[in-house]
XYZ file of C-alpha atoms in Angstrom:
547
model
C 69.268 61.224 69.527
C 69.732 62.178 65.856
C 71.526 65.173 64.432
C 71.222 66.689 60.953
C 74.694 68.141 60.451
C 74.751 68.807 56.698
C 73.504 72.364 57.047
C 75.966 73.344 59.777
C 78.958 75.108 58.145
C 80.276 77.549 60.769
C 81.767 74.865 63.034
C 82.818 71.281 62.687
C 80.632 68.725 64.484
C 81.301 65.034 65.140
C 78.612 62.880 66.730
C 79.721 59.692 68.537
C 77.694 57.086 70.399
C 78.459 55.837 73.896
C 80.839 53.259 72.363
C 82.757 56.201 70.839
C 81.879 55.211 67.261
C 81.252 58.012 64.764
C 77.582 58.231 63.926
C 77.808 61.340 61.770
C 79.919 64.408 60.992
C 79.563 67.438 58.800
C 81.792 68.446 55.924
C 83.672 70.997 58.024
C 84.822 68.254 60.465
C 85.793 65.644 57.869
C 89.360 66.953 57.298
C 89.855 67.304 61.054
C 88.775 63.704 61.613
C 91.186 62.515 58.930
C 94.099 64.416 60.463
C 93.453 63.516 64.090
C 92.146 59.979 63.827
C 89.336 58.424 65.755
C 91.659 56.529 68.138
C 93.182 59.761 69.416
C 89.719 61.193 70.057
C 88.686 58.047 71.916
C 91.760 58.334 74.164
C 90.892 61.922 74.985
C 87.304 60.987 75.801
C 88.527 58.155 78.043
C 90.755 60.662 79.857
C 87.641 62.835 80.334
C 89.244 65.711 78.405
C 86.648 68.390 77.764
C 88.713 70.866 75.756
C 91.868 70.624 73.662
C 93.688 72.410 70.825
C 94.801 70.966 67.502
C 97.730 73.019 66.239
C 97.879 71.887 62.614
C 94.833 73.853 61.552
C 94.604 76.057 64.659
C 91.351 74.565 65.889
C 89.860 74.359 69.358
C 87.743 71.316 70.198
C 85.080 71.016 72.884
C 83.873 67.536 73.885
C 80.300 67.541 75.190
C 78.753 64.500 76.872
C 75.091 64.181 76.130
C 72.740 61.448 77.196
C 74.222 58.267 75.698
C 76.501 60.018 73.221
C 79.319 62.503 72.678
C 79.336 65.646 70.573
C 82.591 67.269 69.419
C 82.417 70.963 68.483
C 85.353 72.108 66.341
C 86.004 75.871 66.206
C 88.443 76.900 63.476
C 90.601 80.007 63.914
C 91.978 82.166 61.108
C 94.612 80.479 58.940
C 98.268 80.873 59.925
C 100.441 83.325 58.052
C 103.639 81.949 56.520
C 105.651 83.566 59.342
C 103.414 82.007 62.021
C 103.591 78.637 60.299
C 107.412 78.787 60.238
C 107.454 79.793 63.913
C 105.130 76.921 64.795
C 107.247 74.406 62.878
C 110.437 75.705 64.479
C 108.826 75.393 67.922
C 107.842 71.775 67.297
C 111.299 71.045 65.917
C 112.871 72.575 69.021
C 110.711 70.476 71.371
C 111.354 67.256 69.448
C 115.129 67.756 69.082
C 115.805 69.404 72.459
C 118.560 67.957 74.653
C 116.242 68.456 77.641
C 113.264 66.202 78.121
C 109.764 67.691 78.082
C 106.593 66.162 79.540
C 103.176 67.862 79.523
C 100.426 66.901 81.976
C 96.862 68.056 82.447
C 95.329 69.278 85.703
C 94.503 65.696 86.753
C 98.115 64.573 86.355
C 97.589 62.636 83.126
C 100.573 62.699 80.753
C 99.562 64.236 77.430
C 102.969 64.479 75.762
C 106.563 63.273 76.089
C 109.364 64.231 73.689
C 112.124 61.792 72.576
C 114.697 63.353 74.947
C 112.474 62.578 77.943
C 112.232 58.974 76.844
C 116.019 58.803 76.419
C 116.738 60.425 79.806
C 114.229 58.394 81.832
C 114.382 55.206 79.729
C 110.600 55.113 79.971
C 108.918 54.615 76.560
C 106.110 56.944 75.516
C 103.717 53.967 75.423
C 104.380 53.495 79.146
C 103.931 57.150 80.045
C 101.628 59.027 77.643
C 97.996 58.504 78.586
C 98.858 57.278 82.053
C 98.257 59.261 85.215
C 101.269 60.258 87.281
C 99.659 58.703 90.371
C 99.532 55.360 88.558
C 103.245 55.614 87.744
C 104.007 56.361 91.407
C 101.815 53.518 92.681
C 103.501 51.098 90.278
C 106.905 52.201 91.574
C 107.953 53.498 88.163
C 108.834 56.870 89.719
C 109.204 57.820 93.396
C 107.530 61.237 93.330
C 106.133 63.809 90.944
C 106.641 67.526 90.549
C 103.317 67.906 88.684
C 101.122 67.697 91.789
C 103.328 70.141 93.705
C 102.988 72.618 90.829
C 99.204 72.157 90.783
C 99.072 72.613 94.544
C 101.406 75.625 94.811
C 100.547 77.146 91.400
C 104.182 78.139 90.886
C 107.362 76.594 89.421
C 108.800 73.702 91.444
C 112.033 71.745 90.976
C 112.934 68.423 92.544
C 115.015 65.279 92.052
C 113.156 62.254 90.719
C 114.316 58.654 91.031
C 113.121 56.332 88.291
C 112.706 52.560 88.366
C 115.159 52.268 85.466
C 117.919 53.497 87.803
C 118.140 57.021 86.407
C 118.172 60.110 88.636
C 116.872 63.238 86.950
C 116.261 66.868 87.884
C 112.667 67.816 87.016
C 111.404 71.409 86.872
C 107.665 71.892 86.552
C 106.048 75.132 85.363
C 102.295 75.869 85.453
C 100.472 77.080 82.327
C 97.501 79.315 83.124
C 94.345 79.996 81.143
C 92.818 83.439 80.688
C 90.894 83.098 83.942
C 94.119 82.473 85.876
C 93.522 78.780 86.509
C 96.195 76.156 85.869
C 95.333 74.185 82.745
C 98.613 72.373 82.031
C 101.935 71.568 83.696
C 105.075 71.555 81.552
C 107.988 69.623 83.030
C 111.587 69.857 81.824
C 113.942 66.972 82.637
C 117.710 67.021 82.947
C 120.097 64.163 83.587
C 121.776 64.652 86.985
C 124.621 62.380 85.913
C 125.504 64.775 83.097
C 125.068 67.794 85.387
C 127.400 66.244 87.965
C 129.926 65.463 85.229
C 129.819 69.058 84.002
C 130.141 70.317 87.584
C 133.220 68.143 88.137
C 134.716 69.429 84.894
C 134.064 72.976 86.109
C 135.769 72.217 89.451
C 138.758 70.689 87.655
C 139.070 73.758 85.455
C 138.850 76.045 88.498
C 141.595 74.056 90.236
C 143.814 74.282 87.171
C 143.073 77.984 86.902
C 143.942 78.439 90.578
C 147.318 76.739 90.080
C 148.054 78.925 87.066
C 146.981 82.007 89.036
C 149.280 81.081 91.892
C 152.220 80.684 89.512
C 151.446 84.076 87.953
C 151.217 85.645 91.407
C 154.599 84.170 92.248
C 156.120 85.773 89.157
C 154.405 89.089 89.876
C 155.525 89.020 93.507
C 159.093 88.328 92.400
C 159.040 91.259 89.971
C 157.217 93.628 92.297
C 159.456 92.844 95.251
C 162.090 95.510 95.559
C 164.616 94.833 98.305
C 162.065 92.658 100.061
C 159.314 95.281 99.759
C 156.028 94.158 98.247
C 153.717 97.042 97.436
C 150.414 96.152 95.796
C 148.293 98.083 98.258
C 147.860 101.790 97.551
C 149.017 102.733 101.065
C 152.353 100.958 100.520
C 152.748 102.445 97.065
C 152.553 105.896 98.698
C 155.305 104.859 101.157
C 157.592 103.772 98.304
C 156.871 106.946 96.334
C 157.831 109.000 99.388
C 160.986 106.922 99.967
C 161.942 107.269 96.305
C 161.662 111.073 96.478
C 163.734 111.390 99.659
C 166.423 108.843 98.712
C 168.634 111.157 96.551
C 168.840 113.937 99.188
C 170.657 113.884 102.542
C 167.806 114.955 104.800
C 167.220 113.040 108.009
C 164.345 110.554 107.814
C 162.152 109.314 110.659
C 160.374 106.034 109.914
C 157.324 105.309 112.036
C 155.221 102.197 112.352
C 154.351 99.178 114.448
C 156.883 96.483 115.190
C 157.307 94.110 112.279
C 155.865 96.305 109.519
C 159.137 96.357 107.581
C 160.747 99.656 108.582
C 164.227 98.236 107.982
C 163.229 97.328 104.429
C 162.398 100.995 103.786
C 165.826 101.981 105.168
C 167.530 99.550 102.785
C 165.483 100.928 99.920
C 166.404 104.550 100.701
C 170.117 103.774 101.060
C 170.320 101.695 97.876
C 168.587 104.430 95.885
C 170.727 107.224 97.330
C 174.038 108.718 96.262
C 175.606 106.944 99.268
C 174.799 103.408 98.118
C 178.490 102.597 97.450
C 179.365 103.389 101.084
C 178.369 101.590 104.288
C 174.873 101.270 105.724
C 175.483 100.848 109.458
C 172.550 99.571 111.542
C 172.276 100.183 115.287
C 169.491 98.926 117.564
C 169.416 101.496 120.319
C 167.289 99.247 122.513
C 169.538 96.194 122.219
C 172.829 97.736 123.412
C 173.278 98.444 127.159
C 173.246 102.141 127.992
C 176.835 102.006 129.366
C 178.161 100.656 126.039
C 175.925 102.524 123.596
C 177.869 105.810 123.828
C 181.250 104.218 123.126
C 179.753 102.101 120.346
C 178.276 105.138 118.621
C 180.977 107.754 119.241
C 184.077 105.593 119.802
C 186.661 106.258 122.545
C 190.215 107.403 123.038
C 193.003 105.181 124.404
C 192.793 104.667 128.160
C 189.528 106.510 128.498
C 188.098 103.770 130.747
C 189.123 100.484 132.286
C 189.404 97.790 129.649
C 189.622 100.288 126.792
C 191.920 99.441 123.909
C 195.324 101.107 124.058
C 194.801 102.311 120.507
C 191.335 103.655 121.074
C 188.376 102.704 118.854
C 186.448 104.265 116.017
C 182.732 104.567 116.702
C 179.844 103.619 114.386
C 179.300 107.239 113.341
C 182.865 107.363 112.018
C 182.510 103.896 110.493
C 179.514 105.057 108.490
C 181.261 108.161 107.171
C 180.231 108.784 103.566
C 177.294 106.425 104.022
C 174.157 106.019 106.124
C 173.603 105.159 109.779
C 170.292 103.632 110.808
C 169.283 104.208 114.420
C 166.529 101.695 115.100
C 164.340 101.989 118.210
C 165.429 105.613 118.605
C 162.845 106.017 121.365
C 164.993 103.759 123.575
C 168.026 106.055 123.393
C 169.009 107.476 126.836
C 168.466 111.207 127.360
C 172.240 111.724 127.935
C 173.034 110.428 124.461
C 170.187 112.320 122.834
C 172.090 115.568 123.476
C 175.202 114.212 121.742
C 173.101 112.907 118.809
C 171.559 116.357 118.428
C 175.073 117.792 118.053
C 175.835 115.245 115.318
C 172.728 116.291 113.404
C 173.349 120.029 113.864
C 177.124 120.288 113.493
C 178.007 117.085 111.623
C 180.731 116.279 114.121
C 181.351 113.858 116.975
C 183.632 113.702 120.007
C 184.930 110.345 121.177
C 184.493 109.170 124.764
C 187.469 110.466 126.760
C 188.450 112.804 123.959
C 188.373 116.582 123.533
C 188.789 116.955 119.815
C 185.709 117.126 117.569
C 185.785 115.113 114.362
C 183.738 115.986 111.284
C 181.544 113.176 109.925
C 179.716 112.982 106.612
C 176.767 110.787 107.388
C 173.086 110.532 106.765
C 170.936 109.623 109.762
C 167.786 107.550 109.400
C 165.916 106.758 112.613
C 162.964 104.483 113.267
C 160.624 103.756 116.145
C 157.405 101.942 116.951
C 156.674 104.313 119.821
C 154.773 107.594 119.997
C 157.649 110.095 120.331
C 155.298 112.992 121.079
C 153.951 111.050 124.027
C 157.533 110.351 125.188
C 158.246 114.092 124.926
C 155.260 114.799 127.202
C 156.628 112.209 129.634
C 160.086 113.828 129.580
C 161.695 110.762 128.019
C 162.567 112.250 124.637
C 163.993 115.625 123.678
C 161.663 117.816 121.657
C 164.514 119.525 119.778
C 165.907 116.120 118.741
C 162.482 115.013 117.567
C 162.204 117.974 115.194
C 165.752 117.424 113.898
C 164.941 113.784 113.121
C 161.418 114.400 111.841
C 162.401 116.364 108.719
C 161.033 113.665 106.426
C 158.620 111.374 108.314
C 157.523 108.142 106.638
C 154.714 106.137 108.212
C 154.728 102.437 107.283
C 151.160 101.075 107.619
C 150.417 97.897 109.512
C 149.522 94.749 107.615
C 145.902 95.293 108.707
C 145.959 98.577 106.784
C 147.401 97.024 103.618
C 145.248 93.931 103.075
C 146.000 93.878 99.355
C 149.644 93.102 100.134
C 148.961 89.951 102.150
C 148.614 87.464 99.286
C 151.540 88.909 97.255
C 153.651 88.741 100.423
C 152.649 85.092 100.856
C 153.958 84.281 97.378
C 157.061 86.380 97.990
C 157.911 84.441 101.158
C 157.107 81.104 99.486
C 159.662 81.984 96.816
C 162.244 82.878 99.473
C 161.620 79.553 101.257
C 161.975 77.658 97.985
C 165.331 79.327 97.278
C 166.568 78.924 100.857
C 165.402 75.409 101.739
C 164.460 73.874 98.407
C 160.901 73.420 99.722
C 158.173 74.156 97.181
C 154.746 74.786 98.706
C 151.424 76.259 97.563
C 148.234 77.243 99.375
C 144.640 76.548 98.407
C 142.311 79.463 97.777
C 140.623 78.863 101.145
C 144.002 78.859 102.907
C 144.882 82.196 101.332
C 141.575 83.586 102.615
C 142.600 82.520 106.127
C 145.676 84.754 105.831
C 143.493 87.700 104.797
C 141.049 87.162 107.670
C 143.730 87.140 110.397
C 144.488 90.301 112.427
C 148.337 90.048 112.186
C 149.440 91.810 115.395
C 153.038 90.934 114.463
C 152.609 92.357 110.966
C 154.909 91.335 108.084
C 157.418 89.684 110.404
C 154.695 87.457 111.847
C 153.392 86.638 108.367
C 156.857 85.602 107.219
C 157.336 83.408 110.282
C 153.938 81.736 109.810
C 154.600 81.061 106.117
C 157.970 79.504 106.916
C 156.574 77.449 109.801
C 153.583 76.127 107.866
C 155.676 75.399 104.760
C 158.337 73.452 106.651
C 155.912 71.563 108.898
C 153.476 70.539 106.164
C 153.929 67.115 104.577
C 151.832 68.031 101.530
C 152.860 70.282 98.625
C 149.435 72.000 98.642
C 148.498 73.363 102.068
C 144.843 73.443 103.143
C 143.040 76.127 105.174
C 142.695 74.079 108.357
C 146.435 73.378 108.439
C 147.125 77.115 108.224
C 144.631 77.929 110.971
C 146.078 75.194 113.182
C 149.612 76.582 112.892
C 148.286 80.086 113.532
C 146.407 78.729 116.587
C 143.112 80.168 115.461
C 139.671 78.993 116.530
C 137.933 76.346 114.387
C 136.111 77.619 111.343
C 132.664 79.007 111.930
C 129.951 76.887 110.455
C 128.752 78.858 107.489
C 125.468 78.229 105.749
C 126.104 76.077 102.726
C 124.325 76.598 99.443
C 121.707 73.861 99.428
C 120.080 72.437 96.368
C 116.851 74.223 97.313
C 118.691 77.563 97.529
C 120.220 76.929 94.113
C 116.824 76.111 92.672
C 115.259 79.238 94.204
C 118.076 81.326 92.729
C 117.398 79.875 89.277
C 113.779 80.993 89.515
C 114.639 84.637 90.176
C 114.627 87.277 87.488
C 117.890 88.803 86.270
C 117.121 91.991 88.220
C 116.544 90.083 91.469
C 119.740 88.074 91.014
C 121.780 91.216 90.432
C 120.267 92.858 93.527
C 121.021 89.782 95.672
C 124.619 89.758 94.461
C 124.980 93.503 95.057
C 123.560 93.131 98.578
C 126.012 90.314 99.356
C 129.051 92.302 98.119
C 128.091 95.443 100.057
C 127.416 93.438 103.235
C 130.807 91.660 103.058
C 132.729 94.889 102.505
C 130.854 96.657 105.316
C 131.972 93.880 107.663
C 135.536 94.208 106.371
C 135.896 97.999 106.585
C 133.253 98.901 109.237
C 132.911 102.291 107.554
C 130.603 103.638 104.865
C 133.332 105.937 103.549
C 135.974 103.198 103.271
C 133.471 100.742 101.794
C 132.365 103.306 99.212
C 136.017 103.922 98.319
C 136.608 100.186 97.879
C 133.509 99.934 95.665
C 134.478 103.147 93.810
C 131.070 104.715 94.341
C 129.897 107.858 96.096
C 129.217 107.431 99.853
C 125.721 108.880 99.418
C 124.971 106.221 96.796
C 126.211 103.513 99.149
C 124.099 104.913 102.009
C 120.974 104.692 99.863
C 121.740 101.074 98.996
C 122.369 100.250 102.676
C 118.954 101.656 103.590
C 117.347 99.869 100.660
C 118.789 96.465 101.604
C 118.385 97.147 105.360
C 122.045 96.354 106.075
C 123.864 97.012 109.337
C 126.939 99.245 109.375
C-alpha cells in the first residue's frame, strides 16, 4: 500500500512497514520523528500501544495497524505559553528529583516509566523494568506482588507492601488515571522505603518518650507548687472548695465539712486553721467515732478531782480547754452520742463548758470545725442526731467532692504522692503514660486516701524505676486489660486516603464518643467540650452515637 503524504499538512503522518521500518513521512512529522526516535516508536508498537502523548510539543499520536503496515497519525495541539512551559518543566524536574519513587503502567500492566528514585529504592534498573509487564516481573520472582492489577480491578487507590528480589521492602501506593470516558488508562505508583519509614517512626517514638519524661518532671514541679498543705486542686470542683475555705478561714464561724471517707476533709481543716487568725494556737483533732462513749465526755470536757473512780486527784483539762484560742476539729461528728450532742450545743451557743463532776462553767474561746461522711439529715430523721445541733454546725458547709468527681486532680495527685515518697523513702519512681491512664480509669471508692496508698504500694514493690500499666493494674487487683482493636496497617492506609474533611469528622466522632462514655451525660460532655448542648445533640444524631 502506498501513501502520498507530501500534500498532507494538517497532521503528521508516518508510514511504517510490518518490519517497523519507515517507508515515508510528511514534513509535519519529520521534527517529531527526530525528537522521538524510531526505536521508541518500535517499542510502543511492540507493546501494542494504540495511543500516546508526546509532551515536548504537546502532540497526541494514534498508531493504526493496517494490512501489512503501520500508520502513525500525529495531532499537534496549540503551542505552550511560557507559563505552561515553565510549569511542565517544573513538573518533570519534580518527578525526576523526587525522594519518592514513581512508576507508570498502562492498562495491561506494562511499565512505561520509572524515575531515578524508584530505581534507587528498589535497586531494579530501568532497563530491567521499563517495557516489561508486571506479570513477567512477578513470574520471574523479581517482585512478589503488584499493586497495579489491584488498582485496575478495583478502579480506586490501593496501597500494599511489596517485597523485591533485591531484598528491599517498599510501600507502594497505586492511583488510577482516568480518561474522559471514565475508563482507567494509566496507573501511577508511588514507592516509599519501609526501612526509612520505620526509622522515622522509631525516631518519633523516641521523641515522644523523651517528651513524656520531660512532661512528668514538669508535672512534678507543678504538683509541688500547686500543693498547699497536701491539697492538690487542678479540677474546677476542688478549686471552688479552696476558694470557699479561703473565704471562711479568717472568720470564726463554725464549719461543717462533708464528703466521702478518704476525700481529704482533714486537709481542708488544716488549710482553714493555717489561714485563720488562730494559726499560732493549737489545732486539736478529735475522732468522735474512735473514742469509747464512756471516755469521750471526759476527754472533751475534762473532769474534776474525784469525779469518778480512777480520776486524777488534780482533775484534768479537757480538749475544749486545751484548744482555747485555737481550733478544735470534731471528725466523724455523726458518731457523737446524743447525750454529748446537748453539751456540744451549749459550747457552740454559750462558748462555755462544764467539766465532768463539776458545777462551774468555764468560758472557752474556740472555733469548732466538724466533719462527717454520713448524711446528717437522714440521721436526724432516724432520731440519731439533733436538728438544732446540725443547724449550729452547718453555718458554713463545705462539700469535698469524691475523686470520681475531680478526675483532673488524679494525675497531679499521683505526682504529688510520688514526690512525698521520694522525700520519705528516697525511692524515685515514674509511671508510663498508659499506667497514668489506668489511674484515671479506676473508680476509687477509697478516694484520695486509697490513691495515696496505691501509689506508695506500687512504688515500693516495683523493682523498676519506670512503672508499667499492667504492674499498676495488678497491684490494684483490676481485671486484665480489655483487648482493644489495634490500628492495623490497612486502617492506616484507609485513613491516608480520606479527605481532610472526613478525617476531621472521624476524629470529632471519636472524641465525642469517648467523652460520652466518660460522663454519661450530654450536658456534662458539652461542658467538657465547651460547646452548647444543642450543638452536641446534633452531632450525636449525625454520628449515630449512643448516650
